PDB file of C-alpha atoms in Angstrom:
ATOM      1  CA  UNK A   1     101.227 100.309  41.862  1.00 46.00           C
ATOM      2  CA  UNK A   2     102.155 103.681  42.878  1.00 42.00           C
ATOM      3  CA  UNK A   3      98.566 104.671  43.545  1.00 39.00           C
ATOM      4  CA  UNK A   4      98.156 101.939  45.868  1.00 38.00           C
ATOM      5  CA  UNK A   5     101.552 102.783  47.447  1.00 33.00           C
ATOM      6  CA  UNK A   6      99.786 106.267  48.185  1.00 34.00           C
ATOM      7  CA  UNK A   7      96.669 104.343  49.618  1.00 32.00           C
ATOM      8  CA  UNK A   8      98.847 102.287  51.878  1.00 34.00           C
ATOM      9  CA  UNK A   9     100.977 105.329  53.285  1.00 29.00           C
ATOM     10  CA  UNK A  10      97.395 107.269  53.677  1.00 38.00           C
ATOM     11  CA  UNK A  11      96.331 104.184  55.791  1.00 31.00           C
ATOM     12  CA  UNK A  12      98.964 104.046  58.149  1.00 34.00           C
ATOM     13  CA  UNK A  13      99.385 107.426  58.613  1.00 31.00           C
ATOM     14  CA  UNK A  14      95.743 108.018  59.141  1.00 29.00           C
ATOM     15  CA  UNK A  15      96.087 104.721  62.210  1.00 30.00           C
ATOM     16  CA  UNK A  16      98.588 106.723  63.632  1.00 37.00           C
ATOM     17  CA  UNK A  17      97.301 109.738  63.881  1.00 36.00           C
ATOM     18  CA  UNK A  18      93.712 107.989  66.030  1.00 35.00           C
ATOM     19  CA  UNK A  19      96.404 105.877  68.258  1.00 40.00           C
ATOM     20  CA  UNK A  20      97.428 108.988  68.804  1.00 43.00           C
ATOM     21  CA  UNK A  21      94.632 110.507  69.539  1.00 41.00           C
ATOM     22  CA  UNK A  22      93.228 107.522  71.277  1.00 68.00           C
ATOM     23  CA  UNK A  23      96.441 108.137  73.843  1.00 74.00           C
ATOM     24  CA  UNK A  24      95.494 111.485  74.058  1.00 77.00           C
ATOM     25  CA  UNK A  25      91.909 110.968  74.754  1.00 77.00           C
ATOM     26  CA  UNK A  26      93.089 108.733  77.528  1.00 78.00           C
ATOM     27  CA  UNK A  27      95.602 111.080  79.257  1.00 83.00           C
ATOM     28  CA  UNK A  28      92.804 113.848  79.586  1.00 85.00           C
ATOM     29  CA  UNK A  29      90.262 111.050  80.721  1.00 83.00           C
ATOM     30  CA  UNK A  30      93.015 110.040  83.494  1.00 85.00           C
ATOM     31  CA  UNK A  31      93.579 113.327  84.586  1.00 86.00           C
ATOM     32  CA  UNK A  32      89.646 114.045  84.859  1.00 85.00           C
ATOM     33  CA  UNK A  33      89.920 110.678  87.195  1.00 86.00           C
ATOM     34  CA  UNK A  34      92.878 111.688  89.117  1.00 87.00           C
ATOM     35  CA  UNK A  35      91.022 115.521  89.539  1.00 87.00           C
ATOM     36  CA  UNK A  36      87.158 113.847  90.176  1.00 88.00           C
ATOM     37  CA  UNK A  37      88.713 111.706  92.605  1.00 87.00           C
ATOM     38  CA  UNK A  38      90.436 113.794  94.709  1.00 88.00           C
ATOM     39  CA  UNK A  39      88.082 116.074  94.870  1.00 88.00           C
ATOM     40  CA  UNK A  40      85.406 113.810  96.145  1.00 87.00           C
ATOM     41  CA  UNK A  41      88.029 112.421  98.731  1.00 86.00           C
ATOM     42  CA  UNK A  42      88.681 115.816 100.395  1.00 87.00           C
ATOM     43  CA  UNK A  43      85.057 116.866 100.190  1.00 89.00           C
ATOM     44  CA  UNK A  44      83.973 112.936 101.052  1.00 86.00           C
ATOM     45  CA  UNK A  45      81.393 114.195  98.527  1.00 88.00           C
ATOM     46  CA  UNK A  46      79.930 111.129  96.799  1.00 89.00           C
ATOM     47  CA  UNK A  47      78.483 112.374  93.917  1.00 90.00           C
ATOM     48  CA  UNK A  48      81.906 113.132  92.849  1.00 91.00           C
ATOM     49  CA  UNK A  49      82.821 109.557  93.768  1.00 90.00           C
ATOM     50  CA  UNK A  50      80.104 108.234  91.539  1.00 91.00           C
ATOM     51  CA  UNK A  51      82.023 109.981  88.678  1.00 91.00           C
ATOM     52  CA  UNK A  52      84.863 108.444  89.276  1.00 91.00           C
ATOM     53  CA  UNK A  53      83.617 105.207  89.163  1.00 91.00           C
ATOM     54  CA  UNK A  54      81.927 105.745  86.211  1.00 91.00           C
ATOM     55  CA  UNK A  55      85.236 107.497  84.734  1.00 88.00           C
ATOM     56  CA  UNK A  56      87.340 104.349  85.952  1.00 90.00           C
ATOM     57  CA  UNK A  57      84.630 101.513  84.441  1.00 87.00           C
ATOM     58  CA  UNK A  58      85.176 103.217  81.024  1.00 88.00           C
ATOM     59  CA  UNK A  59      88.989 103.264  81.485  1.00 88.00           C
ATOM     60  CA  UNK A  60      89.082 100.090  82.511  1.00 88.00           C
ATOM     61  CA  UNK A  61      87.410  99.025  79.446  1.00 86.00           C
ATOM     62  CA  UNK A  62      90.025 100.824  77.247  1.00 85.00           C
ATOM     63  CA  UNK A  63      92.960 101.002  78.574  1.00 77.00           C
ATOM     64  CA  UNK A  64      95.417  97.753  79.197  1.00 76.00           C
ATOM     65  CA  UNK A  65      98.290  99.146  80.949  1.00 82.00           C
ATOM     66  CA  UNK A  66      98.958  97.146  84.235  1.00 81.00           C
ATOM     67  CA  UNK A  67     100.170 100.324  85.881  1.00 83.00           C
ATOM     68  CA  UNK A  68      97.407 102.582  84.702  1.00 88.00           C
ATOM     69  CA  UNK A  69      94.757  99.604  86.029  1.00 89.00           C
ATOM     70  CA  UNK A  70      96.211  99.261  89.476  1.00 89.00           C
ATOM     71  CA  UNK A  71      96.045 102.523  89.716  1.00 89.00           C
ATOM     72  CA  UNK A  72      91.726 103.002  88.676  1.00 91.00           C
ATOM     73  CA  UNK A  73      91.495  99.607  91.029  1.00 91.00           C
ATOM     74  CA  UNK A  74      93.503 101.542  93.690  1.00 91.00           C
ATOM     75  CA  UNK A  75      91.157 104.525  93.323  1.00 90.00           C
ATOM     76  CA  UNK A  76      88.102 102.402  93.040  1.00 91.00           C
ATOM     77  CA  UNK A  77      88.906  99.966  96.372  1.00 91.00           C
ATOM     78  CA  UNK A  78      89.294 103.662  98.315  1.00 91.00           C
ATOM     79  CA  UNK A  79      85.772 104.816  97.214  1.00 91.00           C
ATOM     80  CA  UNK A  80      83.728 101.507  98.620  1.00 90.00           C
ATOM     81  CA  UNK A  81      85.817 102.168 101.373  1.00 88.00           C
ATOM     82  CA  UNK A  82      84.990 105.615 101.844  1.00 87.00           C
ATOM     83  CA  UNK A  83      81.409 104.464 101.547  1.00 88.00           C
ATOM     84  CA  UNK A  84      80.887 101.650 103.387  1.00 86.00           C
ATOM     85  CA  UNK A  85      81.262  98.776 100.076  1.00 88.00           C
ATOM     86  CA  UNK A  86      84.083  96.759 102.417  1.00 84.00           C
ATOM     87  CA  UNK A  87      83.268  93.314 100.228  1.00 86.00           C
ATOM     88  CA  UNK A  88      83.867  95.889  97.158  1.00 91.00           C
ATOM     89  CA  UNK A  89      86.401  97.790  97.986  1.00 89.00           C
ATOM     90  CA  UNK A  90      87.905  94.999  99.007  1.00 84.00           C
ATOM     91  CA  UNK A  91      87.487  92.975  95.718  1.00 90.00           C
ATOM     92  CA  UNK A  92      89.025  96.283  93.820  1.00 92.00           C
ATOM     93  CA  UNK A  93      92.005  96.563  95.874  1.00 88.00           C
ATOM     94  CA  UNK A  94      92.929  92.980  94.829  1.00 89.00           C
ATOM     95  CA  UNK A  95      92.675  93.539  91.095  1.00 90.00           C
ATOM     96  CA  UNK A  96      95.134  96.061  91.957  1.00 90.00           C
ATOM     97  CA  UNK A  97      97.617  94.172  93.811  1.00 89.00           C
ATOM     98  CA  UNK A  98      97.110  91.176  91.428  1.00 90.00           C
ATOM     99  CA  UNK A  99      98.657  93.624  88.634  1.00 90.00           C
ATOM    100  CA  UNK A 100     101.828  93.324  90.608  1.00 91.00           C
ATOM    101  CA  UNK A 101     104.184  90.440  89.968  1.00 91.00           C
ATOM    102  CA  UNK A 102     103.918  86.910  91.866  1.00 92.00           C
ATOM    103  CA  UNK A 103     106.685  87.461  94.400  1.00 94.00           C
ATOM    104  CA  UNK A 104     106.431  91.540  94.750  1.00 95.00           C
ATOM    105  CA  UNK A 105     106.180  91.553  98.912  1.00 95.00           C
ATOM    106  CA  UNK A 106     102.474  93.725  98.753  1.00 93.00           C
ATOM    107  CA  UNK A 107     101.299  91.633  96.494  1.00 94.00           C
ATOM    108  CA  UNK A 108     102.195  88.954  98.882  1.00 96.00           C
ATOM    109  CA  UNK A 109     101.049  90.454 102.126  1.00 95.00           C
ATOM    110  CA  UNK A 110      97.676  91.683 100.685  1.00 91.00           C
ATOM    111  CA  UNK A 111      96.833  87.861  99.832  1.00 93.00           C
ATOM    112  CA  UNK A 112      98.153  86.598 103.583  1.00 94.00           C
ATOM    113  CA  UNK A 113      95.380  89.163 104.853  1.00 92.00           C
ATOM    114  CA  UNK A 114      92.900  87.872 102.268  1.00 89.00           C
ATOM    115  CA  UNK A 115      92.809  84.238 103.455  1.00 92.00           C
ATOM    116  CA  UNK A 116      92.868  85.516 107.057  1.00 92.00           C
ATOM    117  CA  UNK A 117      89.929  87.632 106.509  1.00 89.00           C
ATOM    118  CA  UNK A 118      88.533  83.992 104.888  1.00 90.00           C
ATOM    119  CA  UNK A 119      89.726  82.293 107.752  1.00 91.00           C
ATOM    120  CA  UNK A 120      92.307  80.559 105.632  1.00 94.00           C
ATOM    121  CA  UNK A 121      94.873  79.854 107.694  1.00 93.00           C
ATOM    122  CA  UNK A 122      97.094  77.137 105.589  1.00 95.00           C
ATOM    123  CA  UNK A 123      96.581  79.930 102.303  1.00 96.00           C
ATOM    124  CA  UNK A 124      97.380  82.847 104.727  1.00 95.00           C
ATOM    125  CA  UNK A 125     100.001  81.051 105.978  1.00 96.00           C
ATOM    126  CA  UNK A 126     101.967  79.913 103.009  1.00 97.00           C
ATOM    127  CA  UNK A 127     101.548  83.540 101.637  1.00 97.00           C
ATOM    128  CA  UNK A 128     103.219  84.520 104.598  1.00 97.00           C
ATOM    129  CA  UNK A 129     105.811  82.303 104.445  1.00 97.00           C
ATOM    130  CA  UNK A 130     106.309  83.090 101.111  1.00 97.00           C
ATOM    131  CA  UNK A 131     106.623  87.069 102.122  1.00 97.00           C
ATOM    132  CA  UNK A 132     109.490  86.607 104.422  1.00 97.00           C
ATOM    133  CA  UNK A 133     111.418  84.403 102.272  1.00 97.00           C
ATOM    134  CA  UNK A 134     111.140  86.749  99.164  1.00 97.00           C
ATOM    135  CA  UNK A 135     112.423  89.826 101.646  1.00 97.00           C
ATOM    136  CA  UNK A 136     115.125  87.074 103.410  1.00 96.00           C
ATOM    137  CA  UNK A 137     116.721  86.753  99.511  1.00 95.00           C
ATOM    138  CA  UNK A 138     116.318  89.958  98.611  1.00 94.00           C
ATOM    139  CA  UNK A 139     118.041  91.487 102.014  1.00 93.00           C
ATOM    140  CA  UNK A 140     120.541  88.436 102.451  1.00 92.00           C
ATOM    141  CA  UNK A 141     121.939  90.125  98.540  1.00 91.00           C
ATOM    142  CA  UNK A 142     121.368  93.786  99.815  1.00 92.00           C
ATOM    143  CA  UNK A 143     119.651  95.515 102.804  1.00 92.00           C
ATOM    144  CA  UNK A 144     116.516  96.857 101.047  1.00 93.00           C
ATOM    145  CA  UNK A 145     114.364  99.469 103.647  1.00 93.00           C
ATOM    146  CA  UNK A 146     111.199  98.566 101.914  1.00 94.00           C
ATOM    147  CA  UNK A 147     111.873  94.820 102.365  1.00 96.00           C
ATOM    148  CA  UNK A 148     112.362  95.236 105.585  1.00 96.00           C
ATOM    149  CA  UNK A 149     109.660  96.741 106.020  1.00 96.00           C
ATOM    150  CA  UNK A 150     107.727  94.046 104.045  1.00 96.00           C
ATOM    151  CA  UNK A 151     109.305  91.524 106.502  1.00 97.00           C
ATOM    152  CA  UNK A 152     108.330  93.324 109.941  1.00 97.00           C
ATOM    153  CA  UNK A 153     104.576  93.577 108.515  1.00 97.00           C
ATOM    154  CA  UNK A 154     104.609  89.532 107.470  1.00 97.00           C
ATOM    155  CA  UNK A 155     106.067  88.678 111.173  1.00 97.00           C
ATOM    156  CA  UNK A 156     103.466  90.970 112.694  1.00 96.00           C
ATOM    157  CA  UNK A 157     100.883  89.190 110.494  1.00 96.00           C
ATOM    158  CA  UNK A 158     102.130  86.027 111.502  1.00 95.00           C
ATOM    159  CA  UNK A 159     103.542  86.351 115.311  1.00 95.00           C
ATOM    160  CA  UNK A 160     102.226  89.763 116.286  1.00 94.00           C
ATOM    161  CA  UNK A 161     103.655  93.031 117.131  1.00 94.00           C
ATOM    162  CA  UNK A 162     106.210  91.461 120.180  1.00 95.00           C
ATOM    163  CA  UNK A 163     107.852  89.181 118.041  1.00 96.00           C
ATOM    164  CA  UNK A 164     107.723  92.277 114.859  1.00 96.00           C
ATOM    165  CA  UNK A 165     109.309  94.936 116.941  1.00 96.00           C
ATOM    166  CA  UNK A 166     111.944  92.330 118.255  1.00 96.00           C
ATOM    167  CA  UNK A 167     112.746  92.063 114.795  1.00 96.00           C
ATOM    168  CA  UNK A 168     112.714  95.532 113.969  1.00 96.00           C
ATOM    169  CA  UNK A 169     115.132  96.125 117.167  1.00 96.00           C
ATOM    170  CA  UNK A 170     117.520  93.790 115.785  1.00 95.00           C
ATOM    171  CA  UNK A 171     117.051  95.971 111.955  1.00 94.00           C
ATOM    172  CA  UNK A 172     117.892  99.008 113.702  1.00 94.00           C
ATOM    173  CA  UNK A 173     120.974  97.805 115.602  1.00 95.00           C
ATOM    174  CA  UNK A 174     122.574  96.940 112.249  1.00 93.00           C
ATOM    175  CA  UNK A 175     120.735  99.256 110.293  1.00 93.00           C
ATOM    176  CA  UNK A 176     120.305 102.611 111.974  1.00 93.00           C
ATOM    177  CA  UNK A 177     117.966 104.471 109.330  1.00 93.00           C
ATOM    178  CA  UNK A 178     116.424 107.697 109.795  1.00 94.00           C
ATOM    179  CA  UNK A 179     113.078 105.449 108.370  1.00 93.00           C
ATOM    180  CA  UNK A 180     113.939 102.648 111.232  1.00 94.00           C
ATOM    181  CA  UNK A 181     114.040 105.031 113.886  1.00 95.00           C
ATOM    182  CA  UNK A 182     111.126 106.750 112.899  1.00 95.00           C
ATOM    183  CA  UNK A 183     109.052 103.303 113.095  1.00 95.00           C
ATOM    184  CA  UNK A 184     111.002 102.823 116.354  1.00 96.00           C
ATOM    185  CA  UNK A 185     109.835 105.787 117.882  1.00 96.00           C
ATOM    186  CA  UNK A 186     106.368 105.771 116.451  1.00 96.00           C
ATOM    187  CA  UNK A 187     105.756 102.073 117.022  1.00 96.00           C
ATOM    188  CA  UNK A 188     102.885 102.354 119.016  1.00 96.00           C
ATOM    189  CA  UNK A 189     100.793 104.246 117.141  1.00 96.00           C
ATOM    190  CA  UNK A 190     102.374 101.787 114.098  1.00 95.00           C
ATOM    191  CA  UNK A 191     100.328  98.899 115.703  1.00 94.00           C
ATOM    192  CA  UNK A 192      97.293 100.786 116.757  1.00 94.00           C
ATOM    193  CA  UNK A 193      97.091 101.495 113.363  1.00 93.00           C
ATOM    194  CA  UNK A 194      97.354  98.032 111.978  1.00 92.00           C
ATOM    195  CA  UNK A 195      94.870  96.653 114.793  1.00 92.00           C
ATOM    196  CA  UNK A 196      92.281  99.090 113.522  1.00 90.00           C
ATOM    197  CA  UNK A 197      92.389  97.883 110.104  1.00 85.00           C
ATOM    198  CA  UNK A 198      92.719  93.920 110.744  1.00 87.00           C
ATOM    199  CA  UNK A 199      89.825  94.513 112.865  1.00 87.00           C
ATOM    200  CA  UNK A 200      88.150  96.754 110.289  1.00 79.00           C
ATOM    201  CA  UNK A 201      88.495  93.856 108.006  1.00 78.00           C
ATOM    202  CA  UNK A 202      87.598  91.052 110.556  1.00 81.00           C
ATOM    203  CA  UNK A 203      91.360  89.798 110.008  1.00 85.00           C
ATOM    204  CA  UNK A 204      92.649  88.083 113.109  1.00 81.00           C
ATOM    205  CA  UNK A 205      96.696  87.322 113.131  1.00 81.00           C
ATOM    206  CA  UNK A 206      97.660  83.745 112.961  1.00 74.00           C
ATOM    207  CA  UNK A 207      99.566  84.001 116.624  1.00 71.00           C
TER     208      UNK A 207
END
């Protein structure tokens, strides 16, 4: 009895010890990721992007944390980007925002751009919807800046940047944030920047 008492200690401490060193193996293979990947974005060298796809289909494979996955996705979705894979990159960047939860705002918005880019328009509009109503509760309990935010990008989505910035004028007068006034100030280049990528996407607004 005691003998197999000695066995069954061996055992476990043996399957802790490789779960530990599975974790371990893991950290190092995520940090080679994080390092292969940014090198290949500042060189825009893509054999170092080829790594780290190869790096992030393995990890993928073997590692089943939600925040660790939308994290390779989010990696993965920038490197079809970088090299021209839009239908790919765009395909990754939604298994990373599907990792979010149901009502989490980007999680939201990103699908209200998907059915627009699919010419959608009931989908892309009840996501929408479904955007501002999730900031409305949120900020009618507490102003939240990154709600607001959320909100301004769902009505610009939705109505365009007129009916966004009147919005965001009518944030600032009861919120007066350094981050408000910032987006204020910089608003114009704010929607220049959001054109470009709608129209890098072939998304058209619902106005």
């Amino acid at each position: 009895m005691r003998k197999i008492l000695y066995i069954c200690i061996g055992l476990v401490l043996i399957i802790g010890c490789a779960k530990g060193q599975n974790k371990e193996d893991l950290k190092e293979l995520r940090d080679s990721l994080d390092n292969v990947f940014f090198m290949g974005y500042v060189r825009n060298d893509t054999i170092m992007f080829k790594r780290a796809l190869e790096l992030s289909n393995y990890l993928l494979s073997a590692d089943t944390s939600n925040i660790d996955k939308r994290q390779y996705y989010h990696y993965r979705s920038i490197i079809f980007f970088s090299l021209g894979r839009m239908d790919e990159a765009m395909a990754n960047a939604e298994h990373a925002v599907l990792t979010l939860q149901e009502n989490n705002p980007l999680r939201l918005i990103f699908l209200s751009e998907k059915y627009l880019r699919e010419h959608n328009k009931d989908s892309a509009t009840y996501y929408i919807e479904k955007t501002i109503a999730v900031c409305d509760s949120s900020l009618n309990d507490e102003y939240n800046e990154d709600m607001a935010i959320n909100k301004i990008k769902a009505i610009y989505l939705r109505d365009g940047e007129k009916n966004a910035k009147i919005y965001l004028s009518k944030l600032l007068r009861a919120h007066p944030s350094p981050l408000l006034k910032s987006l204020d100030g910089d608003w114009n280049e704010w929607v220049r920047m959001n054109d470009e990528e709608l129209k890098l996407m072939n998304i058209k607004i619902l106005r």
